[in-house]
mmCIF file with all atom_site columns, C-alpha atoms and ligand atoms in Angstrom:
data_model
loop_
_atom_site.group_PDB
_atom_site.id
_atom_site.type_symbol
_atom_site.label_atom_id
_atom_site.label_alt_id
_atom_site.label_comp_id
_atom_site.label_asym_id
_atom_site.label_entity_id
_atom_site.label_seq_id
_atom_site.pdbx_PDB_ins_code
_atom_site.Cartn_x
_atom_site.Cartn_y
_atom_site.Cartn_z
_atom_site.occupancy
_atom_site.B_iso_or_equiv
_atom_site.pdbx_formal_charge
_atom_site.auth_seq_id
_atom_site.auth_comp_id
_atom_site.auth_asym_id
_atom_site.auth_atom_id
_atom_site.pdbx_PDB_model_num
ATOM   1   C CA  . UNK A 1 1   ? 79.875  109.140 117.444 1.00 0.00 ? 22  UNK A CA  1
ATOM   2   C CA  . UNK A 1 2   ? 83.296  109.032 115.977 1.00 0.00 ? 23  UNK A CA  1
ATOM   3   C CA  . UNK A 1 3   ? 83.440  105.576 116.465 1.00 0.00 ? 24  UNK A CA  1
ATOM   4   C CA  . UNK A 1 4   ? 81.021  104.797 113.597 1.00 0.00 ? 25  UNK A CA  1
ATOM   5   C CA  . UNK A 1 5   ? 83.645  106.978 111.354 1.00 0.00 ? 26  UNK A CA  1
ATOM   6   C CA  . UNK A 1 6   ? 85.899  104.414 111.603 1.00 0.00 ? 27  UNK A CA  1
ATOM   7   C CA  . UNK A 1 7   ? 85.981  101.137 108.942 1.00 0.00 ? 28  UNK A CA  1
ATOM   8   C CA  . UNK A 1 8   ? 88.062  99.167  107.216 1.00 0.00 ? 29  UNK A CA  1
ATOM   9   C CA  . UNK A 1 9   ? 89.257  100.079 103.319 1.00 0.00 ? 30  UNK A CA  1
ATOM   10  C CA  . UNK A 1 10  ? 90.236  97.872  100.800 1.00 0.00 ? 31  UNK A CA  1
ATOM   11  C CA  . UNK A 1 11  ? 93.703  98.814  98.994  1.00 0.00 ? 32  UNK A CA  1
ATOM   12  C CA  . UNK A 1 12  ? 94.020  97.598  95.260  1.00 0.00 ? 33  UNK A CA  1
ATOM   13  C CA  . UNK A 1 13  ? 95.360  94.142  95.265  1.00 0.00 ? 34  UNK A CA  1
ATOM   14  C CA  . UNK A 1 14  ? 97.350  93.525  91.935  1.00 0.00 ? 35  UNK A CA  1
ATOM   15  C CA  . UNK A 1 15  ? 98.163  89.337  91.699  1.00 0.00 ? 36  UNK A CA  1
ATOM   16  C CA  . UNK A 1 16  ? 100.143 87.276  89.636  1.00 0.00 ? 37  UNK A CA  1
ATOM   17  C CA  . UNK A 1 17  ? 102.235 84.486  89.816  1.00 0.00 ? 38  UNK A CA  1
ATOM   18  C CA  . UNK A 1 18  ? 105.424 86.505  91.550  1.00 0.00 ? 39  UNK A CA  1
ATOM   19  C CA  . UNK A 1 19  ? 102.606 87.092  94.303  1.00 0.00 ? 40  UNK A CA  1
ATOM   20  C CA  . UNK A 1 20  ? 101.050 90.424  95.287  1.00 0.00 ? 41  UNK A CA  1
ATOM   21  C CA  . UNK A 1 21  ? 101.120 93.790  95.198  1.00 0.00 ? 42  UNK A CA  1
ATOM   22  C CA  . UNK A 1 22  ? 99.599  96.689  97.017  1.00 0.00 ? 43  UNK A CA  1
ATOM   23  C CA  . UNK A 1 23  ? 99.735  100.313 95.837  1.00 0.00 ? 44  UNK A CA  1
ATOM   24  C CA  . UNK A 1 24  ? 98.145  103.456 98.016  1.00 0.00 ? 45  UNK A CA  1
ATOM   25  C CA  . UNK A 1 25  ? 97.987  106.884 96.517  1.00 0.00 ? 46  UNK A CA  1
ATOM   26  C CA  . UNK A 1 26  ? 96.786  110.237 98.433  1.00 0.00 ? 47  UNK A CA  1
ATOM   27  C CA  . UNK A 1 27  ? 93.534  110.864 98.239  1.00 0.00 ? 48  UNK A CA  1
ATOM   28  C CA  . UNK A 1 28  ? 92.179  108.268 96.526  1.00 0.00 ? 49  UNK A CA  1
ATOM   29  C CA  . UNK A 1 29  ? 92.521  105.722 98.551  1.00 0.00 ? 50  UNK A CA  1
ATOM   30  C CA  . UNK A 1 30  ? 93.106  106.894 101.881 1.00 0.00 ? 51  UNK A CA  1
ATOM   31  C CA  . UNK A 1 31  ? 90.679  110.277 102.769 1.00 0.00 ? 52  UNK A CA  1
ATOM   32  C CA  . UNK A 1 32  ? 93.181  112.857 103.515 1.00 0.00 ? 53  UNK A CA  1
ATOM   33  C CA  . UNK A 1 33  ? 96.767  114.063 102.600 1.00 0.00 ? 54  UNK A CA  1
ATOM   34  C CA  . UNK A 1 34  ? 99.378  111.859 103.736 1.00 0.00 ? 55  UNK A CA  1
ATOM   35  C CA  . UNK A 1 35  ? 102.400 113.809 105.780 1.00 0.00 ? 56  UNK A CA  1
ATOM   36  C CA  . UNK A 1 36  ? 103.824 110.862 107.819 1.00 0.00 ? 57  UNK A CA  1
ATOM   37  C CA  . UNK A 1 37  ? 104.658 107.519 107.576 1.00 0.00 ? 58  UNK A CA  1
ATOM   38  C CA  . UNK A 1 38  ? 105.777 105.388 110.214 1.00 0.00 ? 59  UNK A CA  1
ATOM   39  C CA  . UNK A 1 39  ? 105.589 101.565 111.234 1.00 0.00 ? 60  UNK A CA  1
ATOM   40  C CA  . UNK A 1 40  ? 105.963 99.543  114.369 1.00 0.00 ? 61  UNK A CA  1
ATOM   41  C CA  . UNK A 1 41  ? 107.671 96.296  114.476 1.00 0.00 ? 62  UNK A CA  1
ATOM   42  C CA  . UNK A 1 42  ? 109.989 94.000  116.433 1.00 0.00 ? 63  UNK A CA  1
ATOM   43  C CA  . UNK A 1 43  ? 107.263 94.561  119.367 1.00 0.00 ? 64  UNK A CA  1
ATOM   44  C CA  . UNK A 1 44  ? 107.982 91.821  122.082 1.00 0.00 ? 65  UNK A CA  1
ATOM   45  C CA  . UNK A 1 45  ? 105.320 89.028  122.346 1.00 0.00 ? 66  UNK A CA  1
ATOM   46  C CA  . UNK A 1 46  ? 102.569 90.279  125.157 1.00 0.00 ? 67  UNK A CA  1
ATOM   47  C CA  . UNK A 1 47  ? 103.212 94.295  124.364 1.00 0.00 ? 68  UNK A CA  1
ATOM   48  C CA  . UNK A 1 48  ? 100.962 97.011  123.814 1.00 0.00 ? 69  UNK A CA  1
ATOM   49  C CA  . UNK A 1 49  ? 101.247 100.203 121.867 1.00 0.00 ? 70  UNK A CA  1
ATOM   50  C CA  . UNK A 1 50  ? 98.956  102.829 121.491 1.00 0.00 ? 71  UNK A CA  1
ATOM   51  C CA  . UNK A 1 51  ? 96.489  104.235 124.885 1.00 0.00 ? 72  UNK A CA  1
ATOM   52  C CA  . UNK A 1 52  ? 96.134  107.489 123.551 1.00 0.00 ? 73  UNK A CA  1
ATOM   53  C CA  . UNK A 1 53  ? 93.956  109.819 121.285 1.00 0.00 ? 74  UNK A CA  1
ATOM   54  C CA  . UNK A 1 54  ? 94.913  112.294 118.974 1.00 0.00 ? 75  UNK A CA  1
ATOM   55  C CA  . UNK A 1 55  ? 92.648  115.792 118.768 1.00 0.00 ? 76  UNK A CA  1
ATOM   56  C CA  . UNK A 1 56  ? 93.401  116.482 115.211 1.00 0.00 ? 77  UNK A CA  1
ATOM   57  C CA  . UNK A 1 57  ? 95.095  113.448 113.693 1.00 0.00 ? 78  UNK A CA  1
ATOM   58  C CA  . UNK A 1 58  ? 93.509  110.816 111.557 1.00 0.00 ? 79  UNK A CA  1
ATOM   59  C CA  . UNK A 1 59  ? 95.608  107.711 110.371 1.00 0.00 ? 80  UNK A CA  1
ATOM   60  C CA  . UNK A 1 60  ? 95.102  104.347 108.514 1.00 0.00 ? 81  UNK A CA  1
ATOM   61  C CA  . UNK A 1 61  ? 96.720  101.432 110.159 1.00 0.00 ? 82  UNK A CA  1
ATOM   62  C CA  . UNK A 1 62  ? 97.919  98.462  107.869 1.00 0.00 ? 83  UNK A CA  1
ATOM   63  C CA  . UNK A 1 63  ? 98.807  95.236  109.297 1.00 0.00 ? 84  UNK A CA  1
ATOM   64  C CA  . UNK A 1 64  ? 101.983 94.818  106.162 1.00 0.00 ? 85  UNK A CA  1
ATOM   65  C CA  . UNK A 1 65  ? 103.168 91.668  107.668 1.00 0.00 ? 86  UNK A CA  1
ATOM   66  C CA  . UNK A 1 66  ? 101.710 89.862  110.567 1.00 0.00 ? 87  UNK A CA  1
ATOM   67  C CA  . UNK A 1 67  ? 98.333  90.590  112.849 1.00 0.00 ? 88  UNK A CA  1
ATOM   68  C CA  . UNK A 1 68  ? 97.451  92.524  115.941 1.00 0.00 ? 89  UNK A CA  1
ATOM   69  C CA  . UNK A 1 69  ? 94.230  93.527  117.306 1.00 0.00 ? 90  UNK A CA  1
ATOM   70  C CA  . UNK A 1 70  ? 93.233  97.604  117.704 1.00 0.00 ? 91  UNK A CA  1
ATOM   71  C CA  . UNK A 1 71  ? 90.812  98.485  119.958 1.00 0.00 ? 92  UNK A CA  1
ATOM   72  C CA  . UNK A 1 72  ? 89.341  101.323 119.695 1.00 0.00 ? 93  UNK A CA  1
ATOM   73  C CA  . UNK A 1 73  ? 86.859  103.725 121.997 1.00 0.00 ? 94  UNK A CA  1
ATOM   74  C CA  . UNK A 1 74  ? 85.391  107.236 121.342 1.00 0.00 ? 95  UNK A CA  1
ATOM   75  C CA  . UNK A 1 75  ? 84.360  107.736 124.478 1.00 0.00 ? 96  UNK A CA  1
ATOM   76  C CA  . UNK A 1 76  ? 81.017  106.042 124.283 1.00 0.00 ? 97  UNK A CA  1
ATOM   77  C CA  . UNK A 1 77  ? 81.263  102.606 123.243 1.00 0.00 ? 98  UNK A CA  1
ATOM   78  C CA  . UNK A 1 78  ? 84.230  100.340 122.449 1.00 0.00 ? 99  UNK A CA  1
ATOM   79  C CA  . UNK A 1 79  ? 84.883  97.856  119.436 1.00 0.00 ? 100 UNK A CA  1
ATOM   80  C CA  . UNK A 1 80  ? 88.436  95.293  118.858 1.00 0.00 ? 101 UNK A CA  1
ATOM   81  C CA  . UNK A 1 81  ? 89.294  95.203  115.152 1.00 0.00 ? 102 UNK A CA  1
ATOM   82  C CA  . UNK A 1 82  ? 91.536  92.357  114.040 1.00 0.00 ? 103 UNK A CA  1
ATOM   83  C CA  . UNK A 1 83  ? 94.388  93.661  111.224 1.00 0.00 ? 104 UNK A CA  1
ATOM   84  C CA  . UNK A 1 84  ? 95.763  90.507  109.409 1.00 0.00 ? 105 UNK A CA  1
ATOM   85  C CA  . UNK A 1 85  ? 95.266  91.365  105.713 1.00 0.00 ? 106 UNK A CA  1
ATOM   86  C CA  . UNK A 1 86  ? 98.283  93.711  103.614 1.00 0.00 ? 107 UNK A CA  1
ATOM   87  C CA  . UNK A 1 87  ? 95.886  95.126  101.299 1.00 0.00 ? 108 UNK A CA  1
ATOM   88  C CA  . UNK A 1 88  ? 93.118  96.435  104.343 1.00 0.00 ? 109 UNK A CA  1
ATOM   89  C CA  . UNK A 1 89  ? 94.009  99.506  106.095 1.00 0.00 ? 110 UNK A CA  1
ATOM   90  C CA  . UNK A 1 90  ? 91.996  100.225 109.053 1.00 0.00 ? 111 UNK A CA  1
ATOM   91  C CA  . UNK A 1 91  ? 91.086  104.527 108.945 1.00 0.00 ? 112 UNK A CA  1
ATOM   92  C CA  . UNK A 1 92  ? 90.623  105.910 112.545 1.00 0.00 ? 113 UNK A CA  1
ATOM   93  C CA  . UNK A 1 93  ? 89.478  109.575 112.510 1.00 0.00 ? 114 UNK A CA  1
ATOM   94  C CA  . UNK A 1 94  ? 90.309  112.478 115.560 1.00 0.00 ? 115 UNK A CA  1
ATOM   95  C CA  . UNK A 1 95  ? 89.020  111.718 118.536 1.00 0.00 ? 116 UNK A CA  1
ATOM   96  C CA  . UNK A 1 96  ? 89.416  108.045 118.991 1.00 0.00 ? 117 UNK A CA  1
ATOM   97  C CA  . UNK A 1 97  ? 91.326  106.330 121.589 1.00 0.00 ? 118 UNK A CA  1
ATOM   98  C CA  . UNK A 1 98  ? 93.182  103.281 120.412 1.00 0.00 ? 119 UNK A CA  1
ATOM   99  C CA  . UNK A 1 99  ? 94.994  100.348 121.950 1.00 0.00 ? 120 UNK A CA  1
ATOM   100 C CA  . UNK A 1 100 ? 97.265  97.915  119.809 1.00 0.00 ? 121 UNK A CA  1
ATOM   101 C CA  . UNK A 1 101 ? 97.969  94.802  121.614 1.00 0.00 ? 122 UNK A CA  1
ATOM   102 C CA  . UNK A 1 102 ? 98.399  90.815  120.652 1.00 0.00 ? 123 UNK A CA  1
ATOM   103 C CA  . UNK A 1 103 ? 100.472 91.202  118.154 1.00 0.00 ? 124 UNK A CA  1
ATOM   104 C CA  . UNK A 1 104 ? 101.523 88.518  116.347 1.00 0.00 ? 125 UNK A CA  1
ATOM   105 C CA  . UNK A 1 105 ? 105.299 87.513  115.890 1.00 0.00 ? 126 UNK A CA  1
ATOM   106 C CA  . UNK A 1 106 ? 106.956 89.692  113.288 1.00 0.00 ? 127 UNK A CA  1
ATOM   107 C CA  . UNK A 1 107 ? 103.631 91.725  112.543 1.00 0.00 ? 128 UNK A CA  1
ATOM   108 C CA  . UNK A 1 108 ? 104.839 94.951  111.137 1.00 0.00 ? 129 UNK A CA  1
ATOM   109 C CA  . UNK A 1 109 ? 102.093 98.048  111.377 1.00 0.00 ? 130 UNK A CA  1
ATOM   110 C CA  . UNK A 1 110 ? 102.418 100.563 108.843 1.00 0.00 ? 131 UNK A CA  1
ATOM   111 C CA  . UNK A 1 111 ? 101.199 103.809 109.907 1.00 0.00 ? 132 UNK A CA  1
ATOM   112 C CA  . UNK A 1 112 ? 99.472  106.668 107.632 1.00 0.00 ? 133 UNK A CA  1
ATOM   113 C CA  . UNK A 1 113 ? 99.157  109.686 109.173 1.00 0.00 ? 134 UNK A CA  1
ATOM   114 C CA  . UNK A 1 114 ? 97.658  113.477 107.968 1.00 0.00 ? 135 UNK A CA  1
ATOM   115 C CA  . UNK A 1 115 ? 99.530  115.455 110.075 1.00 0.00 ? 136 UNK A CA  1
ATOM   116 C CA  . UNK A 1 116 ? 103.426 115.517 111.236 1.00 0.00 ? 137 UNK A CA  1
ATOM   117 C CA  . UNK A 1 117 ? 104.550 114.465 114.590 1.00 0.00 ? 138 UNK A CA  1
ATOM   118 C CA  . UNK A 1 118 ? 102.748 116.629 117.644 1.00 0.00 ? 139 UNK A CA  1
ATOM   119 C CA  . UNK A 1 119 ? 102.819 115.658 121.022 1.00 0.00 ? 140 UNK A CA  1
ATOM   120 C CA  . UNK A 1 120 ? 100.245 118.246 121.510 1.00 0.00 ? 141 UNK A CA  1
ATOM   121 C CA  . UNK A 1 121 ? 98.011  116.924 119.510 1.00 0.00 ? 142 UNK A CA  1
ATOM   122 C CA  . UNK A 1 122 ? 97.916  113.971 121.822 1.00 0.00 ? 143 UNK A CA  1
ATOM   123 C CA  . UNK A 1 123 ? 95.445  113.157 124.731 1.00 0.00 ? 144 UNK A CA  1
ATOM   124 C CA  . UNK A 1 124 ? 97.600  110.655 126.735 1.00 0.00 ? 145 UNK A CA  1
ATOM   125 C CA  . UNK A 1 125 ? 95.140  109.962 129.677 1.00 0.00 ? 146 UNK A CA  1
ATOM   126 C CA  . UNK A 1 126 ? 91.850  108.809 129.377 1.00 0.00 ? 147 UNK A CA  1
ATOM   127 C CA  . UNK A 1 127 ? 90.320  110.050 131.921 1.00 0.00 ? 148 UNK A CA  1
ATOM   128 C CA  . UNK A 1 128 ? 90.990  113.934 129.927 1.00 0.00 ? 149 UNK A CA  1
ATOM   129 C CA  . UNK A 1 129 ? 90.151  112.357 126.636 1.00 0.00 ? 150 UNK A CA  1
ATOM   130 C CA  . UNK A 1 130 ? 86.787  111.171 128.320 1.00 0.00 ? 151 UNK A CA  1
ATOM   131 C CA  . UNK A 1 131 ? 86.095  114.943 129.614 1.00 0.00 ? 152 UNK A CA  1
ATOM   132 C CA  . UNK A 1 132 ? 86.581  116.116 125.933 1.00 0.00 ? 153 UNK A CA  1
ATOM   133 C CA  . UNK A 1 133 ? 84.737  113.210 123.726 1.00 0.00 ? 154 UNK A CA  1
ATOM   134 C CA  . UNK A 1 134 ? 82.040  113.700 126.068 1.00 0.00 ? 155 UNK A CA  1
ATOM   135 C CA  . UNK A 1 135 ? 82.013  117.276 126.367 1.00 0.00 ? 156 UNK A CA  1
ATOM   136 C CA  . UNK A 1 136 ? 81.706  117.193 129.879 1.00 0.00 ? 157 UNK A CA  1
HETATM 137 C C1  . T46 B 2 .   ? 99.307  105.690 117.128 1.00 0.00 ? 30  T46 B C1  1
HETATM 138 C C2  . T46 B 2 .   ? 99.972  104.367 117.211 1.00 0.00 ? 30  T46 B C2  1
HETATM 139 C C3  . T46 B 2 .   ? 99.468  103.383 116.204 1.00 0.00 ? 30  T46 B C3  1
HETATM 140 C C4  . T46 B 2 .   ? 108.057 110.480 117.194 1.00 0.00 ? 30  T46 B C4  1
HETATM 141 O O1  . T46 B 2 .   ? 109.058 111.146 117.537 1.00 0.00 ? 30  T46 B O1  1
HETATM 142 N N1  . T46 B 2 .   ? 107.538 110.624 115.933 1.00 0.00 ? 30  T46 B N1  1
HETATM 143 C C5  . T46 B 2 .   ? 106.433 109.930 115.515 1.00 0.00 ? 30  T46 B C5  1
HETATM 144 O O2  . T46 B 2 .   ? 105.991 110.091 114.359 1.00 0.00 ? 30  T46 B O2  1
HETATM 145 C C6  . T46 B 2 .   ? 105.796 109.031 116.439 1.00 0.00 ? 30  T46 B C6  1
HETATM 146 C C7  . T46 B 2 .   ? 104.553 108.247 116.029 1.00 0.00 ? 30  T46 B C7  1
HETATM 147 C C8  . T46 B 2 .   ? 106.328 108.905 117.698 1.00 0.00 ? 30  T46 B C8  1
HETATM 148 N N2  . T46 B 2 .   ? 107.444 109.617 118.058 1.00 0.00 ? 30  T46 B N2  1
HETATM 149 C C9  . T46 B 2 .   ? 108.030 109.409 119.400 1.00 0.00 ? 30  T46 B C9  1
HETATM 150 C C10 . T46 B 2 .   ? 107.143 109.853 120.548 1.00 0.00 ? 30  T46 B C10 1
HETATM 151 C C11 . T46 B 2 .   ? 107.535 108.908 121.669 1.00 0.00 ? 30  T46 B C11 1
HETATM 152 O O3  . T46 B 2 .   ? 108.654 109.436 122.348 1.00 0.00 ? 30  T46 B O3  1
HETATM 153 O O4  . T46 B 2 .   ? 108.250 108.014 119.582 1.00 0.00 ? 30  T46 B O4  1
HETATM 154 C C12 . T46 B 2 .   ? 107.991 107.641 120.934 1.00 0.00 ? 30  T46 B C12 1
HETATM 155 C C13 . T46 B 2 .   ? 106.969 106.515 120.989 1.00 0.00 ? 30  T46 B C13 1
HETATM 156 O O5  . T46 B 2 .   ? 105.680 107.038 120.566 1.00 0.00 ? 30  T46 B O5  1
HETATM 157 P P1  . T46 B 2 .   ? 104.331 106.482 121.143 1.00 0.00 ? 30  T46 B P1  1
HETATM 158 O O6  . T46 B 2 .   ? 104.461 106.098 122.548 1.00 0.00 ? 30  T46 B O6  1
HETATM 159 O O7  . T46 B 2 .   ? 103.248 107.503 120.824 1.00 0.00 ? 30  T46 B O7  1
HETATM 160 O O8  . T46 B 2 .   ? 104.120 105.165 120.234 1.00 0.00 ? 30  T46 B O8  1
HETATM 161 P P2  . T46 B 2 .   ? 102.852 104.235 120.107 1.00 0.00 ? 30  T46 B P2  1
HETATM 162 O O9  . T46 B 2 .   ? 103.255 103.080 119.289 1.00 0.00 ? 30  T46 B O9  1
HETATM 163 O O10 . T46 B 2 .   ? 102.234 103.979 121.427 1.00 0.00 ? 30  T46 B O10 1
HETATM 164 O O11 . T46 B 2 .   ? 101.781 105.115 119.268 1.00 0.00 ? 30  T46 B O11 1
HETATM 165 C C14 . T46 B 2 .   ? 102.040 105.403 117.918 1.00 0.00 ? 30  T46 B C14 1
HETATM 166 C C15 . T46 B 2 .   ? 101.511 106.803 117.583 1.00 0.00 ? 30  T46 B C15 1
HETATM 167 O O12 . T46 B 2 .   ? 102.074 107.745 118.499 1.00 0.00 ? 30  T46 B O12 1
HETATM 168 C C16 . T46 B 2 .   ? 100.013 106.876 117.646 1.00 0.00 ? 30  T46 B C16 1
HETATM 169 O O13 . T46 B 2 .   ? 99.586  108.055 117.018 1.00 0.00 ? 30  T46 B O13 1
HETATM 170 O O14 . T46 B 2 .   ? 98.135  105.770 116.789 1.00 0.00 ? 30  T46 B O14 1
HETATM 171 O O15 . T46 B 2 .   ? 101.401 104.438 117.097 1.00 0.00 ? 30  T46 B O15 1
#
């Protein structure tokens, strides 16, 4: 299940007394080659982003400033991950449907992603990305 692909990875966390610093480099912290970046922020209080699945694309999620809660479904069973901490990216593989909702005021999500922008690549209704996770 693609669901168990998913999990949390700690980013190096580099403190001193100026506070903290994060660094991520391709492929060594993240398990792919990074071709997009892009972050969502200002989202109204009570929004939701996501409620799709992508065929091809994997991405980390960081919550950079801020929390929100992901929930995410393969088709088979459902979990809701909490992103609150800068130096945690959450890595969602192909095949995953995702919801972001409750985010918190000012919560900025920074977005890794392996592949550039392709609305193809998206399954935008669940009831087709149900067919296909499930094969039937
Ligand atoms: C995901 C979550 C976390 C572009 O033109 N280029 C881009 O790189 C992206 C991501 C989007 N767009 C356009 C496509 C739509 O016309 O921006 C518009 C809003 O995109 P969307 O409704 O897909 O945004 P979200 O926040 O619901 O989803 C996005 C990503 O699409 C998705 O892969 O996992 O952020």
């Amino acid at each position: 299940m693609m669901l168990a692909q998913c999990r949390i990875i700690e980013f190096p966390k580099i403190q001193d007394r100026r506070g903290n610093l994060t660094f991520i480099e391709e492929n060594r912290h993240v398990p792919f080659e990074i071709k997009r970046v892009y972050y969502l922020y200002d989202v109204p209080g009570g929004e939701s982003r996501g409620g799709h699945a992508h065929k091809q694309l994997q991405q980390v999620l960081i919550a950079v400033s801020g929390s929100f809660d992901v929930v995410l479904d393969d088709g088979f069973s459902r979990e809701k991950i909490t992103l609150n901490r800068p130096w945690q990216g959450l890595y969602i593989p192909q095949m995953v449907w995702r919801e972001i909702e409750n985010f918190s005021s000012g919560a900025v999500c920074l977005v890794l992603a392996s592949e550039f922008y392709d609305e193809e690549d998206y399954y935008r209704n669940y009831a087709n990305f149900l067919r296909a996770a499930r094969g039937t």
